[in-house]
Amino acid sequence: MTKTICVYCGANAGISDNYAAAARALGAAMVEQNLALVYGGGKVGLMGIIADEVLRLGGEVTGVIPTALVEREVGHAGLTRQFIVKDMHERKAMMASLSDGFIAMPGGMGTLEELFEMLTWSQLGIHAKPIGLLNVDGFYNGLIDFIGHAREQGFIRPQHAALMMSANEPDALLKLLKQ
C-alpha cells in the first residue's frame, strides 16, 4: 500500500483558482487516507498551498529543497521535515527514494521534467511505483493526447504509455495509484 506520495506541482498558482482548490483537495484527500506528502519544499505557488493544507489538517510533510532555493527565500519553514540538498539532481533522487508513488499537478517545466524522469525510470525498471496526473480542468489533456500520438507513431510502447495514469479528482487518482 502506498504510504507516501510525492507531488510535483507549480511554484506558481496558475491563473485559475481551481488549481489552488485542487491542491487543497489533494492535500485533504491525502490526510484523510493517511498518506504523507513529499514535495519540493517551497512555500510559494501550488507547492506552498498543498503543503500548508496537509499541515493544517495534521498530516506529515517532507520537503526537499536545493540550497540555492533556500538562499532565494522560497523554502517553507514549517514542515514536518525539510532536507536541504546541494542541487536539483540530488533533490529529485531523494524525493523519489522517499516516495511510494508520484502525482503531477498542474505546473511548468520543472513539474514536467520531474514527471517524465519518473516515467522514464519506471519504463527502464529503476522503480515500479505508480505515477499519475491530477488533470485539473483538463490541464493535461494536450499532454495525454501527445503521449497517445507518440504511442500511435511507434515511439512509446503501449505498456509504457499506460504508466501515466490520470484522473480529474484527487480521490479517483489516489484510488488508481493504490491499485
Coordinates of N, CA, C and O in Angstrom, one line a residue:
M1 N 0.8 -1.2 0.0 CA 0.0 0.0 0.0 C 0.9 1.3 0.0 O 1.9 1.3 0.7
T2 N 0.5 2.2 -0.8 CA 1.2 3.5 -0.9 C 1.0 4.3 0.4 O -0.1 4.5 0.9
K3 N 2.1 4.7 1.0 CA 2.1 5.5 2.2 C 2.6 6.9 2.1 O 2.2 7.8 2.9
T4 N 3.4 7.1 1.1 CA 4.0 8.5 0.9 C 3.9 8.8 -0.5 O 4.3 8.0 -1.4
I5 N 3.3 9.9 -0.8 CA 3.1 10.4 -2.2 C 3.9 11.6 -2.4 O 3.9 12.6 -1.7
C6 N 4.7 11.6 -3.5 CA 5.5 12.7 -4.0 C 4.6 13.5 -4.9 O 4.0 12.9 -5.9
V7 N 4.4 14.8 -4.6 CA 3.5 15.6 -5.5 C 4.4 16.7 -6.2 O 5.1 17.5 -5.5
Y8 N 4.4 16.6 -7.5 CA 5.1 17.6 -8.3 C 4.1 18.7 -8.7 O 3.0 18.3 -9.2
C9 N 4.4 19.9 -8.5 CA 3.4 21.0 -8.9 C 4.2 22.3 -9.0 O 5.3 22.5 -8.7
G10 N 3.4 23.3 -9.5 CA 4.0 24.6 -9.8 C 4.4 25.4 -8.6 O 3.8 25.4 -7.5
A11 N 5.5 26.2 -8.8 CA 5.9 27.2 -7.9 C 5.1 28.5 -8.1 O 5.3 29.5 -7.4
N12 N 4.2 28.4 -9.0 CA 3.2 29.4 -9.2 C 1.8 28.8 -9.0 O 1.7 27.6 -9.1
A13 N 0.8 29.6 -8.8 CA -0.6 29.1 -8.5 C -1.4 29.0 -9.8 O -2.5 28.4 -9.7
G14 N -0.9 29.5 -10.9 CA -1.7 29.5 -12.1 C -2.8 30.6 -12.1 O -3.0 31.3 -11.1
I15 N -3.5 30.7 -13.3 CA -4.4 31.8 -13.4 C -5.8 31.5 -12.9 O -6.6 32.3 -12.6
S16 N -6.1 30.2 -12.8 CA -7.4 29.7 -12.3 C -7.4 29.4 -10.8 O -6.4 28.7 -10.4
D17 N -8.4 29.8 -10.1 CA -8.5 29.5 -8.6 C -8.7 28.0 -8.5 O -8.5 27.4 -7.4
N18 N -9.1 27.3 -9.5 CA -9.3 25.8 -9.5 C -8.1 25.1 -9.2 O -8.1 24.0 -8.6
Y19 N -6.9 25.6 -9.6 CA -5.6 24.9 -9.3 C -5.3 24.9 -7.8 O -5.0 23.9 -7.3
A20 N -5.5 26.0 -7.2 CA -5.3 26.1 -5.7 C -6.3 25.2 -5.0 O -6.0 24.5 -4.1
A21 N -7.6 25.3 -5.5 CA -8.6 24.4 -4.8 C -8.3 23.0 -5.0 O -8.4 22.2 -4.0
A22 N -7.7 22.6 -6.1 CA -7.3 21.2 -6.3 C -6.2 20.8 -5.5 O -6.1 19.7 -5.0
A23 N -5.2 21.7 -5.3 CA -4.1 21.4 -4.4 C -4.6 21.2 -3.0 O -4.1 20.2 -2.3
R24 N -5.5 22.0 -2.5 CA -6.1 21.8 -1.2 C -6.9 20.5 -1.1 O -6.8 19.8 -0.1
A25 N -7.6 20.2 -2.1 CA -8.4 19.0 -2.1 C -7.5 17.8 -2.1 O -7.8 16.8 -1.4
L26 N -6.4 17.8 -2.9 CA -5.5 16.7 -2.9 C -4.9 16.5 -1.5 O -4.8 15.4 -1.0
G27 N -4.4 17.6 -0.9 CA -3.9 17.6 0.4 C -4.8 17.0 1.4 O -4.5 16.1 2.2
A28 N -6.1 17.4 1.4 CA -7.1 16.9 2.3 C -7.4 15.4 2.0 O -7.5 14.6 3.0
A29 N -7.4 15.0 0.8 CA -7.6 13.5 0.5 C -6.5 12.7 1.0 O -6.6 11.6 1.5
M30 N -5.2 13.2 0.8 CA -4.1 12.5 1.3 C -4.1 12.3 2.8 O -3.9 11.3 3.3
V31 N -4.4 13.4 3.6 CA -4.5 13.3 5.0 C -5.6 12.3 5.4 O -5.4 11.5 6.3
E32 N -6.8 12.4 4.8 CA -7.9 11.5 5.1 C -7.5 10.1 4.9 O -7.9 9.2 5.6
Q33 N -6.6 9.8 3.9 CA -6.2 8.4 3.6 C -4.8 8.1 4.3 O -4.2 7.1 4.0
N34 N -4.4 9.0 5.2 CA -3.2 8.7 6.0 C -2.0 8.6 5.1 O -1.1 7.7 5.3
L35 N -1.9 9.4 4.0 CA -0.8 9.5 3.1 C 0.1 10.7 3.4 O -0.4 11.8 3.5
A36 N 1.4 10.5 3.6 CA 2.3 11.6 3.8 C 2.6 12.3 2.5 O 2.6 11.6 1.4
L37 N 3.0 13.6 2.5 CA 3.4 14.3 1.3 C 4.9 14.5 1.3 O 5.5 14.9 2.3
V38 N 5.5 14.2 0.2 CA 6.8 14.6 -0.2 C 6.7 15.6 -1.3 O 6.0 15.3 -2.3
Y39 N 7.4 16.7 -1.2 CA 7.4 17.7 -2.3 C 8.6 18.5 -2.3 O 9.6 18.3 -1.5
G40 N 8.7 19.5 -3.2 CA 9.9 20.2 -3.4 C 10.3 21.2 -2.4 O 11.3 21.9 -2.5
G41 N 9.6 21.3 -1.3 CA 10.0 22.1 -0.1 C 9.7 23.6 -0.2 O 10.1 24.4 0.7
G42 N 9.0 24.1 -1.2 CA 8.8 25.5 -1.3 C 7.5 26.0 -0.6 O 6.7 25.2 -0.2
K43 N 7.5 27.3 -0.4 CA 6.4 27.9 0.3 C 5.5 28.7 -0.7 O 4.5 29.3 -0.3
V44 N 5.9 28.7 -2.0 CA 5.2 29.5 -3.0 C 4.4 28.7 -3.9 O 4.6 27.5 -4.1
G45 N 3.4 29.3 -4.6 CA 2.6 28.6 -5.6 C 1.8 27.4 -5.1 O 1.5 27.3 -3.9
L46 N 1.5 26.5 -6.0 CA 0.8 25.3 -5.6 C 1.6 24.4 -4.6 O 1.0 23.8 -3.7
M47 N 2.9 24.5 -4.6 CA 3.7 23.8 -3.6 C 3.4 24.3 -2.2 O 3.2 23.4 -1.3
G48 N 3.4 25.5 -2.0 CA 3.0 26.1 -0.7 C 1.6 25.8 -0.3 O 1.3 25.5 0.9
I49 N 0.7 25.8 -1.2 CA -0.7 25.6 -0.9 C -1.0 24.2 -0.5 O -1.6 24.0 0.6
I50 N -0.4 23.2 -1.2 CA -0.7 21.8 -0.8 C 0.0 21.5 0.6 O -0.5 20.9 1.4
A51 N 1.3 22.0 0.7 CA 2.0 21.8 2.0 C 1.2 22.4 3.2 O 1.0 21.7 4.2
D52 N 0.8 23.6 3.0 CA 0.0 24.3 4.1 C -1.3 23.5 4.4 O -1.6 23.4 5.6
E53 N -2.0 23.0 3.4 CA -3.2 22.3 3.7 C -3.0 21.0 4.4 O -3.7 20.6 5.4
V54 N -2.0 20.2 4.0 CA -1.6 19.0 4.7 C -1.3 19.2 6.1 O -1.7 18.6 7.0
L55 N -0.4 20.3 6.3 CA 0.0 20.6 7.7 C -1.2 21.1 8.5 O -1.4 20.7 9.7
R56 N -2.1 21.9 7.9 CA -3.3 22.4 8.6 C -4.2 21.3 9.1 O -4.7 21.4 10.2
L57 N -4.2 20.2 8.3 CA -5.1 19.1 8.7 C -4.4 18.0 9.5 O -4.9 17.0 9.7
G58 N -3.2 18.3 9.9 CA -2.4 17.4 10.8 C -1.6 16.3 10.1 O -1.2 15.4 10.7
G59 N -1.4 16.5 8.8 CA -0.7 15.5 8.1 C 0.8 15.7 8.1 O 1.3 16.7 8.7
E60 N 1.6 14.8 7.5 CA 3.0 14.9 7.6 C 3.5 15.4 6.2 O 3.1 14.9 5.2
V61 N 4.5 16.3 6.3 CA 5.0 16.9 5.0 C 6.5 16.9 5.1 O 7.1 17.5 6.0
T62 N 7.2 16.3 4.1 CA 8.6 16.3 3.9 C 8.9 17.1 2.7 O 8.5 16.8 1.6
G63 N 9.8 18.2 2.9 CA 10.3 19.0 1.8 C 11.7 18.6 1.4 O 12.5 18.3 2.3
V64 N 12.0 18.7 0.2 CA 13.4 18.5 -0.3 C 13.7 19.7 -1.2 O 13.2 19.8 -2.3
I65 N 14.7 20.5 -0.8 CA 14.9 21.8 -1.5 C 16.4 22.0 -1.6 O 17.2 21.8 -0.7
P66 N 16.9 22.4 -2.8 CA 18.3 22.8 -3.0 C 18.7 24.0 -2.3 O 17.9 24.9 -2.1
T67 N 19.9 24.1 -1.9 CA 20.5 25.3 -1.2 C 20.2 26.6 -1.9 O 19.8 27.6 -1.3
A68 N 20.3 26.6 -3.2 CA 20.1 27.8 -4.0 C 18.7 28.3 -3.8 O 18.5 29.6 -3.8
L69 N 17.7 27.5 -3.7 CA 16.3 27.9 -3.5 C 16.1 28.4 -2.0 O 15.3 29.3 -1.8
V70 N 16.8 27.8 -1.1 CA 16.7 28.3 0.3 C 17.3 29.7 0.4 O 16.7 30.6 1.0
E71 N 18.4 29.9 -0.3 CA 19.0 31.2 -0.3 C 18.1 32.3 -1.0 O 18.3 33.5 -0.7
R72 N 17.3 31.9 -1.9 CA 16.3 32.8 -2.5 C 15.1 33.0 -1.7 O 14.1 33.6 -2.1
E73 N 15.1 32.4 -0.5 CA 14.0 32.5 0.5 C 12.6 32.0 0.0 O 11.6 32.6 0.3
V74 N 12.7 30.9 -0.8 CA 11.4 30.3 -1.2 C 11.1 29.0 -0.4 O 10.1 28.4 -0.7
G75 N 12.0 28.6 0.5 CA 11.8 27.4 1.3 C 10.7 27.6 2.4 O 10.5 28.7 2.9
H76 N 10.0 26.5 2.6 CA 8.9 26.5 3.6 C 9.5 26.2 5.0 O 10.2 25.2 5.1
A77 N 9.3 27.1 6.0 CA 9.9 26.9 7.3 C 9.2 26.0 8.2 O 9.7 25.6 9.2
G78 N 7.9 25.7 8.0 CA 7.1 25.0 9.0 C 6.8 23.5 8.7 O 5.8 23.0 9.2
L79 N 7.7 22.8 8.0 CA 7.4 21.5 7.6 C 7.7 20.5 8.7 O 8.5 20.7 9.6
T80 N 7.1 19.3 8.5 CA 7.5 18.2 9.5 C 9.0 17.9 9.4 O 9.7 17.7 10.4
R81 N 9.5 17.8 8.1 CA 10.9 17.5 7.8 C 11.3 18.3 6.6 O 10.5 18.4 5.7
Q82 N 12.5 18.9 6.6 CA 13.0 19.6 5.4 C 14.4 19.2 5.2 O 15.2 19.3 6.1
F83 N 14.7 18.6 4.1 CA 16.0 18.3 3.7 C 16.5 19.3 2.7 O 15.9 19.7 1.7
I84 N 17.7 19.9 3.0 CA 18.4 20.8 2.2 C 19.5 20.1 1.4 O 20.4 19.5 2.1
V85 N 19.4 20.1 0.1 CA 20.3 19.3 -0.7 C 21.1 20.2 -1.6 O 20.8 21.4 -1.7
K86 N 22.2 19.6 -2.2 CA 23.1 20.5 -2.9 C 22.6 21.0 -4.3 O 22.9 22.1 -4.7
D87 N 21.8 20.2 -5.0 CA 21.3 20.6 -6.3 C 20.0 19.9 -6.7 O 19.5 19.0 -5.9
M88 N 19.5 20.2 -7.9 CA 18.3 19.6 -8.4 C 18.3 18.1 -8.6 O 17.4 17.4 -8.3
H89 N 19.5 17.6 -9.0 CA 19.7 16.1 -9.2 C 19.5 15.4 -7.9 O 18.8 14.4 -7.8
E90 N 20.2 15.9 -6.8 CA 20.1 15.3 -5.5 C 18.6 15.4 -5.0 O 18.1 14.5 -4.4
R91 N 18.0 16.5 -5.3 CA 16.6 16.7 -4.8 C 15.7 15.7 -5.4 O 14.9 15.0 -4.7
K92 N 15.8 15.5 -6.7 CA 14.9 14.6 -7.4 C 15.1 13.1 -7.0 O 14.2 12.4 -6.8
A93 N 16.4 12.8 -6.8 CA 16.7 11.4 -6.4 C 16.2 11.2 -4.9 O 15.6 10.1 -4.7
M94 N 16.3 12.1 -4.0 CA 15.8 12.0 -2.7 C 14.3 11.9 -2.6 O 13.7 11.1 -2.0
M95 N 13.7 12.8 -3.4 CA 12.2 12.8 -3.4 C 11.7 11.4 -3.9 O 10.8 10.9 -3.4
A96 N 12.4 10.9 -4.9 CA 12.0 9.6 -5.5 C 12.2 8.5 -4.4 O 11.3 7.6 -4.3
S97 N 13.3 8.5 -3.7 CA 13.6 7.4 -2.8 C 12.7 7.5 -1.6 O 12.4 6.5 -0.9
L98 N 12.2 8.7 -1.2 CA 11.3 8.8 -0.1 C 9.8 8.5 -0.4 O 9.0 8.4 0.5
S99 N 9.5 8.3 -1.6 CA 8.1 8.2 -2.1 C 7.7 6.8 -2.6 O 8.5 6.1 -3.1
D100 N 6.4 6.5 -2.3 CA 5.8 5.2 -2.8 C 5.0 5.4 -4.1 O 4.5 4.5 -4.7
G101 N 4.8 6.7 -4.5 CA 4.0 7.0 -5.7 C 4.2 8.4 -6.0 O 4.7 9.2 -5.2
F102 N 3.8 8.8 -7.2 CA 4.0 10.2 -7.7 C 2.8 10.8 -8.3 O 2.1 10.1 -9.1
I103 N 2.5 12.0 -8.1 CA 1.4 12.8 -8.7 C 2.0 14.1 -9.3 O 2.7 14.8 -8.6
A104 N 1.6 14.3 -10.5 CA 1.9 15.7 -11.1 C 0.6 16.5 -11.1 O -0.4 16.0 -11.8
M105 N 0.6 17.6 -10.4 CA -0.5 18.6 -10.5 C -0.1 19.5 -11.6 O 1.0 19.5 -12.2
P106 N -0.9 20.5 -12.0 CA -0.5 21.5 -12.9 C 0.8 22.2 -12.5 O 1.0 22.4 -11.3
G107 N 1.6 22.4 -13.5 CA 2.9 23.1 -13.2 C 3.6 23.4 -14.5 O 3.0 23.2 -15.6
G108 N 4.8 23.9 -14.4 CA 5.6 24.2 -15.6 C 6.6 23.3 -16.0 O 6.5 22.0 -15.8
M109 N 7.7 23.8 -16.5 CA 8.8 22.9 -17.0 C 9.4 22.0 -15.9 O 9.6 20.8 -16.2
G110 N 9.6 22.5 -14.7 CA 10.1 21.6 -13.6 C 9.2 20.5 -13.3 O 9.6 19.3 -13.2
T111 N 7.9 20.7 -13.3 CA 6.9 19.7 -13.0 C 7.0 18.6 -14.1 O 7.0 17.4 -13.8
L112 N 7.0 19.1 -15.3 CA 7.0 18.2 -16.5 C 8.3 17.4 -16.5 O 8.3 16.1 -16.7
E113 N 9.4 18.0 -16.2 CA 10.7 17.3 -16.2 C 10.7 16.2 -15.1 O 11.1 15.1 -15.3
E114 N 10.2 16.5 -13.9 CA 10.1 15.6 -12.8 C 9.2 14.4 -13.2 O 9.5 13.2 -13.0
L115 N 8.0 14.7 -13.8 CA 7.1 13.7 -14.2 C 7.8 12.7 -15.2 O 7.7 11.5 -15.1
F116 N 8.4 13.3 -16.2 CA 9.0 12.5 -17.3 C 10.2 11.7 -16.8 O 10.4 10.6 -17.2
E117 N 10.9 12.2 -15.8 CA 12.0 11.4 -15.2 C 11.5 10.2 -14.5 O 12.0 9.1 -14.7
M118 N 10.4 10.4 -13.8 CA 9.8 9.2 -13.1 C 9.2 8.2 -14.0 O 9.3 7.0 -13.9
L119 N 8.6 8.7 -15.1 CA 8.1 7.8 -16.1 C 9.2 7.0 -16.8 O 9.1 5.8 -17.0
T120 N 10.3 7.7 -17.1 CA 11.4 7.1 -17.8 C 12.0 6.0 -16.8 O 12.4 4.9 -17.2
W121 N 12.2 6.4 -15.5 CA 12.8 5.4 -14.6 C 11.9 4.2 -14.5 O 12.4 3.1 -14.4
S122 N 10.6 4.4 -14.5 CA 9.7 3.3 -14.4 C 9.8 2.4 -15.7 O 9.9 1.2 -15.6
Q123 N 9.8 3.1 -16.9 CA 10.0 2.4 -18.1 C 11.3 1.5 -18.1 O 11.3 0.4 -18.7
L124 N 12.3 2.0 -17.5 CA 13.6 1.4 -17.5 C 13.7 0.3 -16.4 O 14.8 -0.3 -16.3
G125 N 12.7 0.2 -15.5 CA 12.7 -0.7 -14.4 C 13.5 -0.2 -13.2 O 13.8 -1.0 -12.3
I126 N 13.8 1.0 -13.1 CA 14.5 1.6 -12.0 C 13.6 1.6 -10.8 O 14.0 1.5 -9.6
H127 N 12.3 1.9 -11.0 CA 11.3 1.8 -9.9 C 10.0 1.2 -10.5 O 9.9 1.2 -11.8
A128 N 9.1 0.7 -9.6 CA 7.8 0.2 -10.1 C 6.7 0.9 -9.3 O 5.8 0.3 -8.8
K129 N 6.9 2.2 -9.1 CA 5.9 3.0 -8.3 C 4.9 3.7 -9.2 O 5.2 4.1 -10.3
P130 N 3.7 3.8 -8.8 CA 2.6 4.4 -9.6 C 2.8 5.9 -9.8 O 3.3 6.6 -9.0
I131 N 2.4 6.3 -11.0 CA 2.6 7.7 -11.5 C 1.3 8.2 -12.0 O 0.7 7.6 -12.9
G132 N 0.8 9.3 -11.5 CA -0.5 9.8 -12.0 C -0.5 11.3 -12.3 O 0.3 12.1 -11.6
L133 N -1.4 11.8 -13.1 CA -1.6 13.2 -13.4 C -2.9 13.6 -12.7 O -4.0 12.9 -12.9
L134 N -2.9 14.7 -11.9 CA -4.2 15.3 -11.5 C -4.6 16.3 -12.5 O -4.0 17.4 -12.6
N135 N -5.5 15.9 -13.4 CA -5.8 16.6 -14.6 C -6.9 17.7 -14.3 O -8.1 17.6 -14.8
V136 N -6.5 18.7 -13.6 CA -7.4 19.8 -13.2 C -7.9 20.6 -14.4 O -7.1 21.1 -15.1
D137 N -9.2 20.6 -14.6 CA -9.9 21.3 -15.7 C -9.2 21.0 -17.0 O -9.1 21.9 -17.9
G138 N -8.8 19.8 -17.2 CA -8.2 19.4 -18.5 C -6.8 19.9 -18.7 O -6.4 19.9 -19.9
F139 N -6.2 20.4 -17.7 CA -4.8 20.9 -17.8 C -3.9 20.0 -18.6 O -3.1 20.5 -19.5
Y140 N -4.0 18.7 -18.4 CA -3.0 17.8 -19.1 C -3.6 17.1 -20.3 O -3.0 16.2 -20.8
N141 N -4.8 17.6 -20.8 CA -5.4 16.9 -22.0 C -4.4 16.9 -23.2 O -4.3 15.9 -23.9
G142 N -3.8 18.0 -23.4 CA -2.8 18.1 -24.5 C -1.7 17.1 -24.4 O -1.2 16.5 -25.3
L143 N -1.2 16.9 -23.2 CA -0.1 16.0 -22.9 C -0.5 14.6 -23.1 O 0.1 13.7 -23.7
I144 N -1.7 14.3 -22.6 CA -2.3 12.9 -22.7 C -2.5 12.6 -24.2 O -2.1 11.5 -24.6
D145 N -3.0 13.6 -24.9 CA -3.1 13.4 -26.4 C -1.8 13.2 -27.1 O -1.6 12.3 -28.0
F146 N -0.8 13.9 -26.7 CA 0.6 13.8 -27.3 C 1.1 12.4 -27.0 O 1.7 11.8 -27.9
I147 N 1.0 11.9 -25.8 CA 1.5 10.6 -25.4 C 0.8 9.5 -26.3 O 1.4 8.6 -26.8
G148 N -0.5 9.7 -26.5 CA -1.2 8.8 -27.4 C -0.7 8.9 -28.8 O -0.6 7.8 -29.5
H149 N -0.4 10.1 -29.3 CA 0.1 10.3 -30.6 C 1.5 9.6 -30.7 O 1.8 8.9 -31.7
A150 N 2.4 9.8 -29.7 CA 3.7 9.1 -29.8 C 3.6 7.6 -29.7 O 4.3 6.9 -30.4
R151 N 2.6 7.1 -29.0 CA 2.3 5.7 -29.0 C 1.9 5.2 -30.4 O 2.4 4.2 -30.9
E152 N 0.9 5.9 -31.0 CA 0.4 5.6 -32.3 C 1.5 5.6 -33.4 O 1.5 4.8 -34.3
Q153 N 2.5 6.5 -33.2 CA 3.6 6.6 -34.2 C 4.7 5.7 -33.9 O 5.8 5.7 -34.6
G154 N 4.6 4.8 -32.9 CA 5.6 3.8 -32.6 C 6.8 4.3 -31.8 O 7.8 3.6 -31.7
F155 N 6.7 5.4 -31.1 CA 7.8 5.9 -30.2 C 7.6 5.5 -28.8 O 8.6 5.6 -28.0
I156 N 6.4 5.2 -28.3 CA 6.2 4.8 -27.0 C 5.3 3.5 -27.0 O 4.3 3.5 -27.7
R157 N 5.9 2.5 -26.3 CA 5.1 1.3 -26.3 C 3.9 1.4 -25.5 O 3.8 2.2 -24.5
P158 N 2.8 0.7 -25.8 CA 1.5 0.8 -25.1 C 1.7 0.6 -23.6 O 1.1 1.4 -22.8
Q159 N 2.5 -0.4 -23.2 CA 2.6 -0.6 -21.7 C 3.3 0.6 -21.0 O 3.1 0.9 -19.9
H160 N 4.2 1.3 -21.8 CA 4.9 2.5 -21.2 C 3.9 3.7 -21.2 O 4.0 4.5 -20.2
A161 N 3.1 3.8 -22.2 CA 2.1 4.9 -22.2 C 1.2 4.7 -21.0 O 0.7 5.7 -20.4
A162 N 0.9 3.5 -20.7 CA -0.1 3.2 -19.6 C 0.5 3.5 -18.2 O -0.3 3.5 -17.2
L163 N 1.8 3.7 -18.1 CA 2.4 4.0 -16.8 C 1.9 5.4 -16.3 O 1.9 5.6 -15.1
M164 N 1.4 6.3 -17.2 CA 1.0 7.6 -16.8 C -0.6 7.5 -16.7 O -1.3 7.6 -17.6
M165 N -1.0 7.4 -15.4 CA -2.4 7.3 -15.1 C -2.9 8.8 -15.0 O -2.2 9.7 -14.8
S166 N -4.2 8.9 -15.1 CA -4.8 10.3 -15.0 C -6.2 10.2 -14.4 O -7.0 9.3 -14.7
A167 N -6.5 11.2 -13.6 CA -7.9 11.4 -13.1 C -8.1 12.9 -12.9 O -7.1 13.7 -12.7
N168 N -9.4 13.3 -12.9 CA -9.7 14.7 -12.7 C -9.9 15.1 -11.2 O -9.8 16.3 -10.9
E169 N -10.1 14.1 -10.4 CA -10.4 14.4 -8.9 C -9.4 13.6 -8.1 O -9.0 12.5 -8.4
P170 N -8.9 14.3 -7.0 CA -7.9 13.6 -6.1 C -8.3 12.2 -5.6 O -7.4 11.3 -5.7
D171 N -9.5 12.0 -5.1 CA -9.9 10.7 -4.6 C -9.7 9.6 -5.7 O -9.3 8.5 -5.5
A172 N -10.2 9.9 -6.9 CA -10.1 9.0 -8.0 C -8.7 8.7 -8.4 O -8.3 7.5 -8.7
L173 N -7.8 9.7 -8.4 CA -6.4 9.5 -8.7 C -5.7 8.6 -7.6 O -5.0 7.7 -7.9
L174 N -6.0 8.9 -6.4 CA -5.4 8.2 -5.3 C -5.8 6.7 -5.4 O -5.0 5.8 -5.1
K175 N -7.1 6.5 -5.7 CA -7.6 5.1 -5.9 C -6.8 4.4 -7.0 O -6.4 3.2 -6.9
L176 N -6.6 5.1 -8.1 CA -5.8 4.5 -9.2 C -4.4 4.1 -8.8 O -3.8 3.1 -9.1
L177 N -3.8 5.0 -8.0 CA -2.4 4.8 -7.6 C -2.3 3.6 -6.7 O -1.3 2.9 -6.6
K178 N -3.3 3.3 -5.9 CA -3.3 2.2 -4.9 C -3.5 0.9 -5.6 O -3.2 -0.1 -5.0
Q179 N -4.1 0.8 -6.8 CA -4.4 -0.4 -7.5 C -3.1 -1.2 -7.9 O -2.1 -0.6 -8.3

